[in-house]
Short mmCIF file of C-alpha atoms and ligand atoms in Angstrom, two decimals:
data_model
loop_
_atom_site.label_atom_id
_atom_site.label_comp_id
_atom_site.label_asym_id
_atom_site.label_seq_id
_atom_site.Cartn_x
_atom_site.Cartn_y
_atom_site.Cartn_z
CA MET X 992 0.00 0.00 0.00
CA PRO X 993 1.52 3.41 -0.91
CA ILE X 994 2.25 5.61 2.14
CA GLY X 995 1.44 9.06 0.70
CA THR X 996 3.41 12.26 1.32
CA THR X 997 4.67 12.58 4.89
CA ILE X 998 4.81 15.99 6.54
CA THR X 999 8.63 15.89 6.62
CA GLU X 1000 8.79 15.07 2.92
CA PHE X 1001 6.34 17.88 2.20
CA ILE X 1002 8.35 20.47 4.17
CA ILE X 1003 11.66 19.38 2.60
CA GLU X 1004 10.17 19.76 -0.89
CA GLU X 1005 8.55 23.11 -0.05
CA GLN X 1006 11.84 24.42 1.36
CA ARG X 1007 13.78 23.14 -1.69
CA HIS X 1008 11.39 25.08 -3.86
CA ILE X 1009 12.04 28.27 -1.86
CA GLY X 1010 15.82 27.68 -2.13
CA ASN X 1011 18.71 29.01 -0.02
CA VAL X 1012 17.68 27.12 3.09
CA SER X 1013 19.94 25.56 5.68
CA GLY X 1014 17.76 22.67 6.78
CA ASP X 1015 17.42 24.17 10.28
CA PHE X 1016 13.79 25.03 9.69
CA THR X 1017 12.92 21.54 8.44
CA ALA X 1018 14.64 20.00 11.44
CA LEU X 1019 12.76 22.34 13.79
CA ILE X 1020 9.40 21.41 12.25
CA ASN X 1021 10.35 17.77 12.61
CA ASP X 1022 10.78 18.19 16.37
CA VAL X 1023 7.53 20.15 16.65
CA VAL X 1024 5.79 17.27 14.86
CA ILE X 1025 7.30 14.69 17.22
CA ALA X 1026 6.23 16.78 20.24
CA CYS X 1027 2.66 16.91 18.88
CA LYS X 1028 2.65 13.14 18.32
CA ALA X 1029 3.71 12.64 21.95
CA ILE X 1030 0.94 15.02 23.15
CA ALA X 1031 -1.58 13.24 20.89
CA SER X 1032 -0.65 9.98 22.59
CA ALA X 1033 -1.03 11.41 26.13
CA VAL X 1034 -4.40 12.92 25.20
CA ARG X 1035 -5.56 9.66 23.61
CA TYR X 1036 -4.82 7.45 26.63
CA GLY X 1037 -6.51 9.90 29.03
CA SER X 1038 -7.81 8.27 32.19
CA LEU X 1039 -6.02 5.00 31.40
CA VAL X 1040 -2.70 6.67 32.24
CA GLY X 1041 -4.04 9.10 34.88
CA VAL X 1042 -3.47 12.35 32.96
CA LEU X 1043 -6.94 13.92 33.27
CA GLY X 1044 -8.07 16.47 35.87
CA ALA X 1045 -6.60 19.59 37.42
CA ALA X 1046 -2.92 20.01 38.29
CA ASP X 1047 -3.49 22.19 41.40
CA THR X 1048 -1.40 24.98 39.85
CA GLU X 1049 -2.27 28.27 38.15
CA ASN X 1050 -0.66 29.80 35.07
CA ILE X 1051 0.20 33.49 34.56
CA GLN X 1052 -3.33 34.14 33.29
CA GLY X 1053 -4.68 33.01 36.69
CA GLU X 1054 -6.26 29.92 35.08
CA THR X 1055 -6.16 26.59 36.89
CA GLN X 1056 -3.88 24.32 34.90
CA LYS X 1057 -4.96 20.86 33.85
CA LYS X 1058 -2.48 18.01 34.26
CA LEU X 1059 -2.41 17.78 30.47
CA ASP X 1060 -1.52 21.51 30.17
CA VAL X 1061 1.61 20.85 32.23
CA ILE X 1062 2.45 17.54 30.53
CA SER X 1063 2.01 19.02 27.04
CA ASN X 1064 4.10 22.06 27.93
CA ASN X 1065 6.94 19.87 29.19
CA LEU X 1066 6.80 17.57 26.17
CA PHE X 1067 6.96 20.55 23.82
CA ILE X 1068 9.87 22.17 25.68
CA LYS X 1069 11.95 19.00 26.02
CA ARG X 1070 11.56 18.05 22.38
CA ASN X 1071 12.49 21.48 21.05
CA GLU X 1072 15.26 22.70 23.35
CA TRP X 1073 18.16 20.41 22.47
CA ALA X 1074 18.78 20.50 18.72
CA GLY X 1075 20.20 24.00 18.19
CA HIS X 1076 17.48 25.41 15.93
CA VAL X 1077 15.64 27.46 18.55
CA ALA X 1078 17.04 30.52 20.39
CA ALA X 1079 14.34 30.57 23.10
CA MET X 1080 10.67 29.70 23.58
CA ALA X 1081 7.56 31.24 25.12
CA SER X 1082 4.39 29.44 26.16
CA GLU X 1083 0.93 30.34 27.36
CA GLU X 1084 1.68 28.18 30.40
CA MET X 1085 4.96 29.88 31.42
CA THR X 1086 5.29 33.33 32.97
CA ASP X 1087 8.58 34.34 31.32
CA VAL X 1088 10.65 33.57 28.25
CA TYR X 1089 12.05 30.03 28.44
CA HIS X 1090 15.83 30.11 28.12
CA LEU X 1091 17.46 26.92 26.89
CA PRO X 1092 19.67 24.94 29.30
CA ALA X 1093 23.31 26.07 29.02
CA GLN X 1094 24.57 22.88 27.34
CA TYR X 1095 22.47 23.31 24.19
CA PRO X 1096 23.43 25.46 21.17
CA ARG X 1097 21.27 28.50 20.34
CA GLY X 1098 19.59 28.72 16.93
CA LYS X 1099 17.95 31.53 14.99
CA TYR X 1100 14.27 30.81 15.63
CA LEU X 1101 11.86 31.85 18.36
CA LEU X 1102 9.15 29.27 19.06
CA VAL X 1103 5.90 30.26 20.82
CA PHE X 1104 3.05 27.92 21.63
CA ASP X 1105 -0.19 27.10 23.37
CA PRO X 1106 0.61 23.51 24.40
CA LEU X 1107 -3.01 22.50 24.88
CA ASP X 1108 -5.77 24.69 23.53
CA GLY X 1109 -9.25 24.00 24.87
CA SER X 1110 -7.87 22.09 27.85
CA SER X 1111 -11.18 22.34 29.73
CA ASN X 1112 -12.37 19.80 27.13
CA THR X 1113 -9.95 17.13 28.33
CA ASP X 1114 -12.23 15.96 31.11
CA VAL X 1115 -15.21 15.49 28.77
CA ASN X 1116 -13.30 13.76 25.97
CA GLY X 1117 -13.74 16.79 23.70
CA ALA X 1118 -11.39 18.05 21.00
CA VAL X 1119 -8.17 19.80 22.07
CA GLY X 1120 -5.00 20.75 20.24
CA THR X 1121 -1.59 22.44 20.18
CA ILE X 1122 -0.97 25.80 18.46
CA PHE X 1123 2.50 27.05 17.55
CA SER X 1124 4.18 29.93 15.77
CA ILE X 1125 7.76 30.44 14.61
CA MET X 1126 9.52 33.79 14.16
CA ARG X 1127 13.14 34.68 13.43
CA ARG X 1128 15.15 36.16 16.22
CA PRO X 1129 15.59 39.87 15.32
CA GLU X 1130 18.78 40.55 13.30
CA GLY X 1131 21.76 41.73 15.28
CA THR X 1132 20.50 40.68 18.72
CA ILE X 1133 23.08 38.87 20.83
CA GLY X 1134 23.07 36.97 24.13
CA GLU X 1135 19.97 35.29 25.47
CA PRO X 1136 16.75 36.46 23.75
CA THR X 1137 14.62 38.85 25.78
CA GLU X 1138 10.86 39.35 25.93
CA ASP X 1139 11.27 42.28 23.50
CA ASP X 1140 12.64 39.90 20.84
CA PHE X 1141 9.30 38.05 20.91
CA LEU X 1142 7.17 41.18 20.55
CA GLN X 1143 6.93 41.00 16.76
CA SER X 1144 3.65 41.48 14.92
CA GLY X 1145 2.03 38.40 13.38
CA ASP X 1146 3.24 39.49 9.94
CA HIS X 1147 6.73 38.41 11.05
CA GLN X 1148 5.75 34.76 11.51
CA VAL X 1149 7.67 32.38 9.24
CA CYS X 1150 5.45 29.44 10.09
CA ALA X 1151 2.30 28.75 12.07
CA GLY X 1152 0.46 25.54 12.68
CA TYR X 1153 -1.74 23.51 14.89
CA ALA X 1154 -2.26 19.89 15.78
CA LEU X 1155 -5.88 18.98 16.47
CA TYR X 1156 -6.44 15.90 18.63
CA GLY X 1157 -9.95 14.92 17.55
CA PRO X 1158 -11.36 11.62 16.27
CA SER X 1159 -8.19 11.62 14.17
CA SER X 1160 -5.12 13.72 14.91
CA MET X 1161 -4.38 16.32 12.25
CA MET X 1162 -1.65 18.86 11.72
CA VAL X 1163 -2.39 22.00 9.70
CA LEU X 1164 0.52 24.18 8.67
CA THR X 1165 1.49 27.29 6.76
CA THR X 1166 4.89 28.72 5.90
CA GLY X 1167 3.29 31.58 3.95
CA HIS X 1168 2.67 29.50 0.81
CA GLY X 1169 -0.89 28.35 1.40
CA VAL X 1170 -2.23 25.93 4.00
CA ASN X 1171 -1.88 22.17 4.04
CA GLY X 1172 -3.44 19.57 6.33
CA PHE X 1173 -1.98 16.21 7.37
CA THR X 1174 -3.65 13.30 9.17
CA LEU X 1175 -1.76 11.08 11.62
CA ASP X 1176 -1.63 7.54 10.30
CA GLN X 1177 -1.44 5.61 13.59
CA ARG X 1178 -0.25 2.49 11.76
CA ILE X 1179 3.05 4.07 10.73
CA GLY X 1180 3.19 7.02 13.18
CA GLU X 1181 3.44 9.68 10.45
CA PHE X 1182 1.35 12.70 9.49
CA ILE X 1183 0.29 12.17 5.85
CA LEU X 1184 -0.85 14.94 3.48
CA THR X 1185 -4.63 14.57 3.26
CA ASN X 1186 -5.89 18.17 2.82
CA PRO X 1187 -3.67 19.96 0.29
CA ASP X 1188 -4.10 23.70 -0.32
CA MET X 1189 -6.96 24.30 2.11
CA LYS X 1190 -9.21 27.25 1.21
CA ILE X 1191 -11.98 28.83 3.31
CA PRO X 1192 -15.17 29.41 1.30
CA ALA X 1193 -15.80 33.19 1.03
CA ASP X 1194 -19.44 32.83 2.12
CA ALA X 1195 -20.70 30.84 5.03
CA GLN X 1196 -23.70 29.92 7.11
CA ASP X 1197 -22.00 28.86 10.36
CA PHE X 1198 -21.06 31.21 13.18
CA SER X 1199 -19.19 30.26 16.30
CA ILE X 1200 -19.42 32.38 19.45
CA ASN X 1201 -20.06 31.82 23.15
CA ALA X 1202 -23.58 33.29 23.23
CA SER X 1203 -23.74 33.19 27.02
CA TYR X 1204 -21.85 36.53 26.93
CA MET X 1205 -24.49 38.15 24.67
CA ARG X 1206 -25.53 40.74 27.25
CA PHE X 1207 -21.94 42.09 27.37
CA TRP X 1208 -21.37 42.38 23.59
CA ASP X 1209 -20.73 45.64 21.76
CA PRO X 1210 -23.37 46.82 19.22
CA PRO X 1211 -21.54 45.66 16.02
CA VAL X 1212 -21.22 42.06 17.26
CA ARG X 1213 -24.75 42.12 18.59
CA ARG X 1214 -26.01 43.40 15.23
CA TYR X 1215 -24.20 40.67 13.25
CA ILE X 1216 -25.40 37.82 15.48
CA ASP X 1217 -28.95 39.22 15.74
CA GLU X 1218 -29.14 39.29 11.95
CA CYS X 1219 -27.87 35.70 11.72
CA LEU X 1220 -30.40 34.59 14.33
CA ALA X 1221 -33.23 36.29 12.44
CA GLY X 1222 -32.50 33.86 9.57
CA LYS X 1223 -34.66 33.76 6.46
CA GLU X 1224 -37.12 36.29 7.87
CA GLY X 1225 -34.36 38.80 8.76
CA PRO X 1226 -32.18 41.19 6.71
CA ARG X 1227 -29.84 38.38 5.62
CA GLY X 1228 -32.70 36.45 4.01
CA ARG X 1229 -31.25 33.03 4.87
CA ASP X 1230 -30.82 30.71 7.83
CA PHE X 1231 -27.59 30.38 9.81
CA ASN X 1232 -26.22 27.68 12.07
CA MET X 1233 -24.36 28.00 15.39
CA ARG X 1234 -21.47 25.82 16.67
CA TRP X 1235 -19.19 26.20 19.75
CA ALA X 1236 -16.66 23.52 20.67
CA GLY X 1237 -15.03 25.43 23.56
CA ALA X 1238 -11.65 25.02 21.86
CA MET X 1239 -10.67 27.70 19.37
CA ILE X 1240 -8.60 25.18 17.49
CA ALA X 1241 -11.63 22.92 16.86
CA ASP X 1242 -13.91 25.82 15.95
CA VAL X 1243 -11.39 27.40 13.57
CA HIS X 1244 -10.62 24.01 12.03
CA ARG X 1245 -14.30 23.66 11.17
CA VAL X 1246 -14.22 27.16 9.64
CA LEU X 1247 -11.19 26.13 7.60
CA CYS X 1248 -12.92 23.01 6.32
CA GLN X 1249 -16.45 24.31 5.73
CA GLY X 1250 -16.40 28.11 6.04
CA GLY X 1251 -17.91 30.20 8.82
CA VAL X 1252 -16.87 32.82 11.33
CA PHE X 1253 -15.26 32.30 14.73
CA LEU X 1254 -15.69 35.17 17.18
CA TYR X 1255 -14.22 35.77 20.61
CA PRO X 1256 -14.78 39.54 20.62
CA THR X 1257 -14.03 42.12 23.25
CA ASP X 1258 -16.99 42.88 25.52
CA ARG X 1259 -18.01 44.95 28.51
CA LYS X 1260 -17.20 42.19 30.98
CA LEU X 1261 -13.64 41.68 29.67
CA ARG X 1262 -12.95 45.43 29.62
CA ALA X 1263 -14.12 45.68 33.23
CA LYS X 1264 -11.23 43.27 33.99
CA HIS X 1265 -8.90 45.50 31.91
CA GLN X 1266 -8.70 42.86 29.17
CA GLU X 1267 -9.19 43.65 25.49
CA GLY X 1268 -10.07 40.02 24.73
CA LYS X 1269 -9.67 36.52 26.13
CA LEU X 1270 -7.49 34.87 23.52
CA ARG X 1271 -3.78 35.45 23.51
CA LEU X 1272 -2.21 37.34 20.62
CA LEU X 1273 1.10 35.45 20.37
CA TYR X 1274 -0.04 31.90 21.11
CA GLU X 1275 -3.55 31.80 19.65
CA ALA X 1276 -4.66 34.82 17.61
CA ASN X 1277 -1.55 35.35 15.46
CA PRO X 1278 -0.89 31.73 14.43
CA MET X 1279 -4.56 31.05 13.68
CA SER X 1280 -4.80 34.38 11.78
CA PHE X 1281 -1.77 33.46 9.63
CA ILE X 1282 -3.43 30.15 8.73
CA VAL X 1283 -6.84 31.74 8.08
CA GLU X 1284 -5.38 34.50 5.86
CA GLN X 1285 -3.27 31.99 3.95
CA ALA X 1286 -6.44 30.00 3.32
CA GLY X 1287 -8.12 33.08 1.81
CA GLY X 1288 -10.00 34.23 4.93
CA LEU X 1289 -9.68 37.33 7.11
CA ALA X 1290 -8.75 37.84 10.77
CA THR X 1291 -9.53 41.06 12.64
CA THR X 1292 -10.23 42.49 16.06
CA GLY X 1293 -13.22 44.19 14.41
CA GLU X 1294 -11.20 47.35 14.01
CA GLN X 1295 -7.70 46.22 13.05
CA ARG X 1296 -6.06 43.34 11.23
CA ILE X 1297 -4.81 41.00 13.98
CA MET X 1298 -1.44 40.30 12.34
CA ALA X 1299 -0.64 44.03 12.21
CA LEU X 1300 -0.98 44.47 15.99
CA PRO X 1301 2.27 45.31 17.77
CA PRO X 1302 2.38 43.06 20.87
CA ALA X 1303 3.00 44.96 24.12
CA ASN X 1304 3.88 41.88 26.18
CA LEU X 1305 4.18 38.11 25.91
CA HIS X 1306 0.74 37.33 27.27
CA GLN X 1307 -1.21 40.12 25.56
CA ARG X 1308 -4.81 39.29 24.73
CA CYS X 1309 -6.91 40.60 21.83
CA PRO X 1310 -10.39 40.37 20.35
CA VAL X 1311 -10.64 37.72 17.62
CA ILE X 1312 -13.00 37.58 14.63
CA MET X 1313 -11.84 35.28 11.82
CA GLY X 1314 -13.05 33.17 8.95
CA SER X 1315 -14.92 33.49 5.66
CA ARG X 1316 -13.93 36.69 3.86
CA ASN X 1317 -17.37 38.09 3.03
CA GLU X 1318 -18.74 37.50 6.54
CA VAL X 1319 -15.70 39.03 8.27
CA GLU X 1320 -15.82 42.02 5.89
CA ARG X 1321 -19.46 42.51 6.90
CA ILE X 1322 -18.55 42.46 10.61
CA ILE X 1323 -15.74 44.98 9.97
CA SER X 1324 -18.24 47.25 8.18
CA TYR X 1325 -20.59 47.03 11.19
CA HIS X 1326 -17.71 48.21 13.39
CA LEU X 1327 -17.07 51.12 11.00
CA ASP X 1328 -20.78 52.03 11.03
CA ALA X 1329 -20.68 52.14 14.84
CA GLN X 1330 -17.75 54.60 15.00
P1 LIG H 2441 -6.95 27.40 26.64
O1 LIG H 2441 -7.52 26.05 26.93
O2 LIG H 2441 -5.63 27.32 25.90
O3 LIG H 2441 -6.88 28.30 27.84
O4 LIG H 2441 -7.89 28.14 25.55
C1 LIG H 2441 -9.28 28.12 25.69
C2 LIG H 2441 -9.82 29.25 24.86
C3 LIG H 2441 -10.23 28.90 23.44
O5 LIG H 2441 -9.67 27.78 22.89
C4 LIG H 2441 -11.73 28.79 23.49
O6 LIG H 2441 -12.28 29.18 22.27
C5 LIG H 2441 -12.08 29.71 24.61
O7 LIG H 2441 -11.00 29.72 25.49
C6 LIG H 2441 -13.31 29.30 25.34
O8 LIG H 2441 -13.62 30.29 26.27
P2 LIG H 2441 -15.03 30.35 27.04
O9 LIG H 2441 -14.95 29.31 28.10
O10 LIG H 2441 -15.10 31.75 27.57
O11 LIG H 2441 -16.11 30.07 26.01
MN1 LIG H 2442 -5.73 28.21 24.08
MN1 LIG H 2443 -3.82 26.29 26.52
#
């Protein structure tokens, strides 16, 4: 039986095509892939190996960590710190920049990640995943990377991807040349190209938002969702459908496959806590925006393109509205109307 194109083979060929590459990037992706396979395995065995439930610790965001948040973070760090391709890392689950142990060589890439997105789903056997983003260390910087080195806008990403641990494990990746999806073939332990050149349909009928916050929404978001809810009888003249997985990665993956809009907007309740949004710019919003834009969609806060935002700190949050181009354009126009 033919194996198909493995993710490593795909990246090597893509890099060859670009030319003038050292192989460092391919080797880095290879380690990211191995880390995600290890996390997929931990997630899959769940209760059988005692990895579900809370870890009795809090992260910098003040969120109670799940055991799998901690396990996934450690797996990701250990797999990516040794080979000499990475200069430093930053994670949603760690307060500060992670500096590599002294014995390992420093590379030219900065790796940032959300080790387990949607981790509240672990205890109900729901979909979770890992999100990552790769930037170059700024030219001319020497010594150990600092937080400032990581504060690059999303437009500086050289690669972004996610691994979704659902009924099958998938990895979806962009290096700025379109988006490709790979499915883990458990029989041979390799991600195989199954979804080449993924494109988000420009129009959509699905929207994805936590409607329990409706009373806190700003008028433009309220207007968009109200019009969707009004369906055929409303100004849109057609019916819409609502989905919410509780894991951005699963909701955005559905948008990528079938079209739709994912919204985690700013609202009155978040602003009262001095937060502009819930999702984190570096670990969640930027990588998913890079993928969505590369698949032909749009990603905005409502007022600004997410990937143009200059990050102020590692754990900055931002409003997120992303998906099918025509729907996101409509939501942007509602924000303009409200100004
Ligand atoms: P994480 O598990 O990494 O903290 O992320 C969870 C995020 C995101 O994936 C999801 O869309 C959102 O939080 C859900 O938030 P609500 O519980 O407010 O709906
Ligand atoms: Mn997350
Ligand atoms: Mn997380």
